[in-house]
Amino acid sequence: QVQLVESGGGLVQPGGSLRLSCAASGSHFSNNVMGWYWYRHAPGKEHELVATISSSGSTYYVDSVRGRFTISRDNAKNTVALQMNSLKPEDTAVYYCKASRVVGGIPIDYWGPGTQVTVSS
């Protein structure tokens, strides 16, 4: 059974950096991945799409993180990362990764359990 697991969250001061990673179990997982996504959910706010990277390498960032966050993937290692710089208190949230994959012609989404990011002095 395929699982995604995030890591790298924690407590950081405003202006600091964190690097989140998301690893997928199962060999050759990345072969059929159409896109990787990072979402976040802060208390009292809606679930928000933060960044995406497609199978072709195209990226998307929500306006609030563009220029500060960078999404990247390593297909050989079945991982996706989110480098977060110049962090702000409003970046505090639980961050989730998602992979959208086509298996036997059927689209399937895989989610990780999330990792907490807290930006506070």
PDB file of C-alpha atoms in Angstrom, residues 32 101-108 110:
ATOM      1  CA  ASN A  32       2.721   7.599 -12.958  1.00  0.00           C
ATOM      2  CA  ARG A 101      -1.423   9.461  -9.969  1.00  0.00           C
ATOM      3  CA  VAL A 102      -3.056   7.485 -12.765  1.00  0.00           C
ATOM      4  CA  VAL A 103      -3.198   3.767 -12.126  1.00  0.00           C
ATOM      5  CA  GLY A 104      -4.805   1.558 -14.741  1.00  0.00           C
ATOM      6  CA  GLY A 105      -6.401   4.630 -16.271  1.00  0.00           C
ATOM      7  CA  ILE A 106      -7.955   5.647 -12.954  1.00  0.00           C
ATOM      8  CA  PRO A 107      -6.866   8.890 -11.240  1.00  0.00           C
ATOM      9  CA  ILE A 108      -5.988   8.407  -7.579  1.00  0.00           C
ATOM     10  CA  TYR A 110      -2.581  10.084  -2.173  1.00  0.00           C
TER      11      TYR A 110
END
